[in-house]
Amino acid sequence: MIAVVALSASAANGKEGKALLKRIKKLQKQGVMVGHQDAPVYGKTWKWEEGRSDVLETAGDYPAVMGFDLGKIELGSDKNLDGVPFDRMRKEIVAHHERGGIVTLSWHPWNIATGENSWDPSGNAVTKILAGGETGEKFAKWQQTVADFINSLKTNDGKQVPVIFRPWHEMNGGWFWWGAKSCTPEEYKTLYATTYDVLTKAGCNVVWSYSPNLYDSAPTVEDYLRWYPGDNMVDMIGIDIYDFNHDSKKYQDNLRVSLKTVEAAGRQLKKVIALTETGCRKCSEPQWYTETLLPVLKEFPLSYVLIWRNAWDQPDENFMAYPGCPNEKDFKKFHDDKITLFVKDINK
Ligand code: BMA
């Protein structure tokens, strides 16, 4: 009898991209990696200094995962939409890789149809991009700038640094020009496929991530996969869920209900799962980390949780603990828990 081994399709590109996916799968068995957006470039009370991180200064270690955003790279800007210089970003990505950490990239590109930012759902940008012509060509160049940046991530000895790429996130919401108010799922999938195609042809080393946003009511696996571009273009699946209004009970319910579906989808598709964006806005609850977030992290086989940024210039964009915050001690306890992995933990 011949044994037929069913291999699930994977999307990861390049030798280093594939190695990263393998590492992520292995690390998932050890615990949940803790991540922070823009960790080493600014924090609640500082900006642009080197060697700093609110997570490091609160918990004594760098996060395992660092997130960065490429928005505005497509316009040829030397800084992203939040003012982070791309040269600095590159340097920090390579440094994090060299300390054994993992990097995830998101992208908030401008609306090519209206000239406004990502949060302008008008203008039928996706339809226009897919129709080709001048807009299609211009957009292909925009995508190439992303590929070029990813390919420029190299260590001193010339080794390529792989990243988790999470394009076209929160598509089930109506706020982005690639979202539910602006295109059909079929158009969305085609848009995603063009990105996959450009980066693959450019030889980028990437692990691919799919991440819708919190649903209005409990999503079925079918709801969750409505925009899923296909097994051959996705390696990890996740969801973005925040505690915006300091309602930990509601937040926990949202997490449990949604992650149950993400977990079921992950099982079905044989994909790693993650909480791709989260955080408690301006968090003042002293036990938020150990009593609100941690219990849920223990219930699901998550690979990582990415806590969003601590913008020095926008009090509302403050999601991670920092020295002197009301839950500083609690975050330290969260760090000390066996299940949470910071950069030292994933290099043991
Ligand atoms: C959003 C907000 C924005 C920011 C963008 C990219 O979620 O934090 O303020 O510009 O991410 O980082």
Short mmCIF file of C-alpha atoms and ligand atoms in Angstrom, two decimals:
data_model
loop_
_atom_site.label_atom_id
_atom_site.label_comp_id
_atom_site.label_asym_id
_atom_site.label_seq_id
_atom_site.Cartn_x
_atom_site.Cartn_y
_atom_site.Cartn_z
CA MET A 1 0.00 0.00 0.00
CA ILE A 2 1.32 3.42 -0.84
CA ALA A 3 1.03 5.97 1.93
CA VAL A 4 -0.23 9.29 0.68
CA VAL A 5 0.99 12.18 2.76
CA ALA A 6 -1.25 15.23 2.53
CA LEU A 7 0.94 18.29 2.60
CA SER A 8 -0.81 21.56 3.18
CA ALA A 9 0.20 24.23 0.70
CA SER A 10 2.39 26.96 2.05
CA ALA A 11 3.06 30.45 0.77
CA ALA A 12 6.39 31.36 2.37
CA ASN A 13 8.93 32.56 -0.16
CA GLY A 14 12.66 32.09 -0.32
CA LYS A 15 14.98 29.95 1.74
CA GLU A 16 14.93 32.35 4.68
CA GLY A 17 11.17 32.87 4.46
CA LYS A 18 10.58 29.13 4.62
CA ALA A 19 13.04 28.80 7.51
CA LEU A 20 11.19 31.55 9.38
CA LEU A 21 7.89 29.74 8.97
CA LYS A 22 9.46 26.55 10.29
CA ARG A 23 10.84 28.43 13.29
CA ILE A 24 7.48 30.07 13.98
CA LYS A 25 5.79 26.65 14.00
CA LYS A 26 8.39 25.31 16.40
CA LEU A 27 8.18 28.30 18.73
CA GLN A 28 4.38 28.09 18.83
CA LYS A 29 4.77 24.87 20.84
CA GLN A 30 6.75 26.75 23.50
CA GLY A 31 4.36 29.60 24.18
CA VAL A 32 3.03 32.82 22.74
CA MET A 33 5.52 35.39 21.50
CA VAL A 34 4.85 38.93 22.66
CA GLY A 35 5.24 41.67 20.07
CA HIS A 36 5.19 45.46 19.98
CA GLN A 37 4.64 47.78 17.04
CA ASP A 38 7.47 50.27 16.42
CA ALA A 39 9.14 49.04 19.63
CA PRO A 40 12.69 50.39 19.15
CA VAL A 41 12.00 53.72 17.43
CA TYR A 42 9.74 55.58 19.84
CA GLY A 43 7.71 55.09 23.03
CA LYS A 44 5.24 56.85 25.24
CA THR A 45 7.68 59.55 26.39
CA TRP A 46 10.60 59.40 23.92
CA LYS A 47 11.36 59.32 20.23
CA TRP A 48 14.14 58.31 17.84
CA GLU A 49 16.75 57.52 20.53
CA GLU A 50 18.67 54.30 19.95
CA GLY A 51 18.82 51.24 22.22
CA ARG A 52 15.45 51.98 23.84
CA SER A 53 12.08 50.20 23.95
CA ASP A 54 9.15 50.64 26.35
CA VAL A 55 8.96 46.84 26.63
CA LEU A 56 12.66 46.53 27.44
CA GLU A 57 12.47 49.30 30.02
CA THR A 58 9.36 47.83 31.64
CA ALA A 59 10.01 44.09 31.52
CA GLY A 60 13.78 43.84 31.10
CA ASP A 61 13.77 42.25 27.66
CA TYR A 62 12.93 43.19 24.09
CA PRO A 63 9.69 41.85 22.65
CA ALA A 64 10.07 38.63 20.64
CA VAL A 65 8.25 40.19 17.70
CA MET A 66 8.58 43.74 16.44
CA GLY A 67 6.09 45.23 14.01
CA PHE A 68 6.74 48.05 11.54
CA ASP A 69 4.57 49.74 8.92
CA LEU A 70 5.57 50.59 5.37
CA GLY A 71 2.84 53.15 4.66
CA LYS A 72 4.12 56.00 2.45
CA ILE A 73 7.06 54.02 1.06
CA GLU A 74 5.01 53.77 -2.15
CA LEU A 75 5.12 57.59 -2.46
CA GLY A 76 8.91 57.61 -2.41
CA SER A 77 8.93 59.16 1.07
CA ASP A 78 12.01 58.59 3.22
CA LYS A 79 9.77 58.36 6.32
CA ASN A 80 6.67 56.24 6.91
CA LEU A 81 3.25 57.64 7.75
CA ASP A 82 4.19 57.92 11.42
CA GLY A 83 7.49 59.66 10.74
CA VAL A 84 9.74 56.61 11.09
CA PRO A 85 12.68 56.96 8.67
CA PHE A 86 12.90 53.87 6.46
CA ASP A 87 16.70 53.75 6.90
CA ARG A 88 16.23 53.58 10.65
CA MET A 89 13.50 50.96 10.25
CA ARG A 90 15.80 48.82 8.13
CA LYS A 91 18.57 49.11 10.70
CA GLU A 92 16.24 48.11 13.54
CA ILE A 93 14.79 45.18 11.60
CA VAL A 94 18.25 43.80 10.92
CA ALA A 95 19.28 44.42 14.55
CA HIS A 96 16.19 42.61 15.84
CA HIS A 97 16.85 39.69 13.51
CA GLU A 98 20.44 39.55 14.73
CA ARG A 99 19.31 39.42 18.36
CA GLY A 100 17.14 36.45 17.40
CA GLY A 101 13.84 38.30 17.14
CA ILE A 102 11.08 38.12 14.54
CA VAL A 103 9.70 41.01 12.48
CA THR A 104 6.26 41.58 11.01
CA LEU A 105 5.42 44.27 8.45
CA SER A 106 2.09 45.87 7.71
CA TRP A 107 1.40 48.41 4.98
CA HIS A 108 -1.00 51.36 5.00
CA PRO A 109 -0.55 52.65 1.45
CA TRP A 110 -2.25 55.77 0.12
CA ASN A 111 -5.46 55.54 -1.91
CA ILE A 112 -4.21 55.64 -5.49
CA ALA A 113 -7.61 56.77 -6.81
CA THR A 114 -8.10 59.78 -4.52
CA GLY A 115 -4.64 60.72 -3.31
CA GLU A 116 -5.84 60.45 0.31
CA ASN A 117 -4.47 58.05 2.89
CA SER A 118 -5.49 54.41 3.56
CA TRP A 119 -8.55 55.48 5.53
CA ASP A 120 -10.33 56.84 2.49
CA PRO A 121 -12.62 54.06 1.23
CA SER A 122 -13.89 56.13 -1.73
CA GLY A 123 -12.80 56.19 -5.34
CA ASN A 124 -13.01 52.45 -6.22
CA ALA A 125 -9.25 52.16 -5.98
CA VAL A 126 -9.17 48.35 -6.15
CA THR A 127 -11.36 48.18 -9.25
CA LYS A 128 -9.17 50.81 -10.92
CA ILE A 129 -5.94 49.04 -9.99
CA LEU A 130 -7.23 45.73 -11.33
CA ALA A 131 -8.40 47.34 -14.56
CA GLY A 132 -4.76 47.94 -15.42
CA GLY A 133 -3.94 50.98 -17.51
CA GLU A 134 -2.08 53.87 -15.97
CA THR A 135 -3.35 53.27 -12.45
CA GLY A 136 -2.48 49.58 -12.67
CA GLU A 137 1.04 50.41 -13.83
CA LYS A 138 1.53 53.04 -11.17
CA PHE A 139 0.32 50.63 -8.51
CA ALA A 140 2.68 47.91 -9.76
CA LYS A 141 5.51 50.37 -9.10
CA TRP A 142 4.14 51.03 -5.63
CA GLN A 143 4.21 47.31 -4.90
CA GLN A 144 7.75 47.12 -6.24
CA THR A 145 8.88 49.69 -3.63
CA VAL A 146 7.70 47.26 -0.94
CA ALA A 147 9.56 44.37 -2.58
CA ASP A 148 12.70 46.49 -2.86
CA PHE A 149 12.56 47.44 0.81
CA ILE A 150 12.09 43.82 1.90
CA ASN A 151 14.98 42.77 -0.32
CA SER A 152 17.15 45.50 1.19
CA LEU A 153 16.88 43.87 4.63
CA LYS A 154 20.26 42.21 4.85
CA THR A 155 22.74 41.46 7.60
CA ASN A 156 26.32 42.74 7.32
CA ASP A 157 27.41 39.44 5.84
CA GLY A 158 24.77 39.76 3.12
CA LYS A 159 22.20 37.32 4.50
CA GLN A 160 18.59 38.13 3.73
CA VAL A 161 16.36 38.92 6.74
CA PRO A 162 12.94 37.24 6.40
CA VAL A 163 9.76 38.94 7.63
CA ILE A 164 6.11 38.14 8.24
CA PHE A 165 4.19 40.30 5.76
CA ARG A 166 0.58 41.15 6.62
CA PRO A 167 -0.80 43.13 3.69
CA TRP A 168 -4.40 44.28 3.21
CA HIS A 169 -5.38 43.76 6.83
CA GLU A 170 -8.81 44.48 8.42
CA MET A 171 -10.46 44.06 5.03
CA ASN A 172 -13.80 43.03 6.57
CA GLY A 173 -14.13 46.54 8.02
CA GLY A 174 -15.20 49.50 5.91
CA TRP A 175 -12.46 52.02 6.72
CA PHE A 176 -9.68 51.10 4.28
CA TRP A 177 -9.79 51.51 0.50
CA TRP A 178 -9.25 47.72 0.18
CA GLY A 179 -12.07 46.96 2.63
CA ALA A 180 -15.64 45.73 2.58
CA LYS A 181 -17.11 49.08 1.53
CA SER A 182 -14.75 49.47 -1.38
CA CYS A 183 -14.39 46.15 -3.18
CA THR A 184 -15.81 42.65 -3.46
CA PRO A 185 -14.09 39.64 -1.88
CA GLU A 186 -13.14 38.46 -5.37
CA GLU A 187 -11.50 41.81 -6.17
CA TYR A 188 -9.77 41.75 -2.81
CA LYS A 189 -8.35 38.29 -3.46
CA THR A 190 -7.08 39.40 -6.85
CA LEU A 191 -5.44 42.45 -5.28
CA TYR A 192 -3.75 40.22 -2.69
CA ALA A 193 -2.63 37.88 -5.48
CA THR A 194 -0.96 40.76 -7.33
CA THR A 195 1.01 41.56 -4.16
CA TYR A 196 1.94 37.92 -3.75
CA ASP A 197 3.03 37.82 -7.36
CA VAL A 198 5.19 40.97 -7.24
CA LEU A 199 7.00 39.93 -4.05
CA THR A 200 7.46 36.36 -5.22
CA LYS A 201 8.91 37.42 -8.56
CA ALA A 202 11.21 39.85 -6.72
CA GLY A 203 12.53 36.95 -4.64
CA CYS A 204 11.41 38.35 -1.27
CA ASN A 205 11.81 36.16 1.82
CA VAL A 206 8.36 36.41 3.33
CA VAL A 207 5.90 34.53 5.53
CA TRP A 208 2.35 35.60 4.56
CA SER A 209 -0.31 36.62 7.02
CA TYR A 210 -4.09 37.10 6.67
CA SER A 211 -5.77 39.26 9.29
CA PRO A 212 -9.36 40.46 9.37
CA ASN A 213 -10.70 42.69 12.14
CA LEU A 214 -13.17 41.94 14.95
CA TYR A 215 -16.64 41.05 13.59
CA ASP A 216 -19.93 42.63 14.71
CA SER A 217 -21.17 39.24 15.84
CA ALA A 218 -19.60 35.81 16.31
CA PRO A 219 -18.05 34.89 12.95
CA THR A 220 -18.37 31.42 11.47
CA VAL A 221 -15.32 29.92 9.77
CA GLU A 222 -17.04 30.77 6.51
CA ASP A 223 -17.39 34.46 7.52
CA TYR A 224 -13.80 34.53 8.62
CA LEU A 225 -12.56 33.07 5.33
CA ARG A 226 -14.71 35.27 3.09
CA TRP A 227 -11.64 37.26 1.99
CA TYR A 228 -9.08 34.45 2.31
CA PRO A 229 -6.95 34.48 -0.83
CA GLY A 230 -5.98 30.79 -0.72
CA ASP A 231 -3.69 28.29 0.98
CA ASN A 232 -0.90 28.96 -1.46
CA MET A 233 -0.79 32.66 -0.52
CA VAL A 234 -1.15 32.50 3.26
CA ASP A 235 0.95 30.92 6.02
CA MET A 236 -0.53 32.45 9.15
CA ILE A 237 -4.04 33.60 9.98
CA GLY A 238 -5.02 36.03 12.69
CA ILE A 239 -7.34 38.77 13.80
CA ASP A 240 -7.11 42.36 15.10
CA ILE A 241 -9.07 43.00 18.30
CA TYR A 242 -8.63 45.90 20.73
CA ASP A 243 -9.86 46.91 24.14
CA PHE A 244 -10.56 50.50 23.08
CA ASN A 245 -13.07 51.37 25.79
CA HIS A 246 -11.64 49.79 28.92
CA ASP A 247 -14.27 47.08 28.96
CA SER A 248 -12.20 44.04 29.78
CA LYS A 249 -15.18 41.73 30.03
CA LYS A 250 -16.40 42.65 26.56
CA TYR A 251 -12.84 42.47 25.20
CA GLN A 252 -12.33 38.99 26.65
CA ASP A 253 -15.64 37.85 25.18
CA ASN A 254 -14.66 39.26 21.80
CA LEU A 255 -11.30 37.52 21.96
CA ARG A 256 -12.76 34.16 22.98
CA VAL A 257 -15.55 34.15 20.43
CA SER A 258 -13.28 35.27 17.59
CA LEU A 259 -10.23 33.19 18.43
CA LYS A 260 -12.40 30.09 18.61
CA THR A 261 -13.21 30.65 14.94
CA VAL A 262 -9.63 31.53 14.02
CA GLU A 263 -8.46 28.36 15.79
CA ALA A 264 -11.02 26.23 13.93
CA ALA A 265 -10.00 27.81 10.61
CA GLY A 266 -6.33 27.26 11.46
CA ARG A 267 -6.99 23.58 12.16
CA GLN A 268 -8.94 23.17 8.99
CA LEU A 269 -6.34 24.88 6.82
CA LYS A 270 -3.29 23.76 8.80
CA LYS A 271 -2.15 27.34 9.36
CA VAL A 272 -0.50 28.95 12.36
CA ILE A 273 -2.72 31.41 14.24
CA ALA A 274 -1.94 34.78 15.86
CA LEU A 275 -3.51 37.78 17.55
CA THR A 276 -2.15 40.12 14.91
CA GLU A 277 -3.02 43.45 16.61
CA THR A 278 -4.28 44.20 20.08
CA GLY A 279 -3.90 46.41 23.12
CA CYS A 280 -5.82 48.38 25.70
CA ARG A 281 -6.02 52.06 24.77
CA LYS A 282 -4.43 54.34 27.41
CA CYS A 283 -4.66 51.39 29.75
CA SER A 284 -5.23 52.29 33.36
CA GLU A 285 -6.32 48.89 34.62
CA PRO A 286 -3.55 47.72 36.95
CA GLN A 287 -4.05 44.01 36.16
CA TRP A 288 -4.94 44.17 32.50
CA TYR A 289 -2.05 42.00 31.33
CA THR A 290 -2.35 39.13 33.80
CA GLU A 291 -6.11 39.18 34.37
CA THR A 292 -7.54 40.24 31.03
CA LEU A 293 -5.12 39.25 28.29
CA LEU A 294 -3.13 36.35 29.73
CA PRO A 295 -6.03 33.99 30.60
CA VAL A 296 -7.18 34.14 26.97
CA LEU A 297 -3.67 33.64 25.60
CA LYS A 298 -3.57 30.42 27.62
CA GLU A 299 -6.70 29.08 25.96
CA PHE A 300 -5.55 29.23 22.34
CA PRO A 301 -2.49 27.89 20.47
CA LEU A 302 -1.37 31.35 19.36
CA SER A 303 1.99 31.93 17.79
CA TYR A 304 2.20 35.61 18.71
CA VAL A 305 0.32 38.59 20.03
CA LEU A 306 1.25 42.01 18.65
CA ILE A 307 0.48 44.93 20.93
CA TRP A 308 0.06 48.15 18.96
CA ARG A 309 2.17 51.27 19.21
CA ASN A 310 2.89 53.81 21.92
CA ALA A 311 2.85 56.99 19.90
CA TRP A 312 4.75 59.80 21.64
CA ASP A 313 2.66 62.40 19.77
CA GLN A 314 -0.85 60.89 20.00
CA PRO A 315 -2.16 60.04 23.48
CA ASP A 316 -4.90 57.87 21.98
CA GLU A 317 -2.37 55.64 20.24
CA ASN A 318 -0.95 54.24 23.47
CA PHE A 319 -1.40 50.50 23.85
CA MET A 320 1.71 48.99 25.46
CA ALA A 321 2.89 49.23 29.06
CA TYR A 322 5.75 51.69 29.72
CA PRO A 323 7.79 52.67 32.77
CA GLY A 324 5.59 54.45 35.27
CA CYS A 325 2.26 53.33 33.77
CA PRO A 326 -0.51 51.96 36.01
CA ASN A 327 0.16 48.37 34.92
CA GLU A 328 3.96 48.43 34.87
CA LYS A 329 4.25 45.79 37.63
CA ASP A 330 1.58 43.68 36.04
CA PHE A 331 3.37 43.71 32.71
CA LYS A 332 6.51 42.47 34.46
CA LYS A 333 4.44 39.60 35.91
CA PHE A 334 3.05 38.94 32.44
CA HIS A 335 6.62 38.81 31.16
CA ASP A 336 7.61 36.36 33.92
CA ASP A 337 4.78 33.95 33.11
CA LYS A 338 6.00 30.75 31.47
CA ILE A 339 3.69 31.04 28.50
CA THR A 340 4.76 34.50 27.29
CA LEU A 341 7.91 34.58 25.16
CA PHE A 342 10.18 37.60 24.82
CA VAL A 343 13.35 37.72 22.75
CA LYS A 344 15.58 35.94 25.25
CA ASP A 345 13.01 33.16 25.61
CA ILE A 346 12.92 32.38 21.92
CA ASN A 347 16.71 32.10 21.81
CA LYS A 348 17.14 29.66 24.65
C1 BMA B 1 -3.00 52.76 12.92
C2 BMA B 1 -2.88 53.93 13.86
C3 BMA B 1 -2.36 55.10 13.07
C4 BMA B 1 -1.05 54.72 12.38
C5 BMA B 1 -1.16 53.42 11.62
C6 BMA B 1 0.17 52.91 11.10
O1 BMA B 1 -3.57 51.66 13.55
O2 BMA B 1 -1.99 53.63 14.89
O3 BMA B 1 -2.15 56.20 13.92
O4 BMA B 1 -0.64 55.75 11.52
O5 BMA B 1 -1.72 52.43 12.44
O6 BMA B 1 1.08 52.74 12.11
#
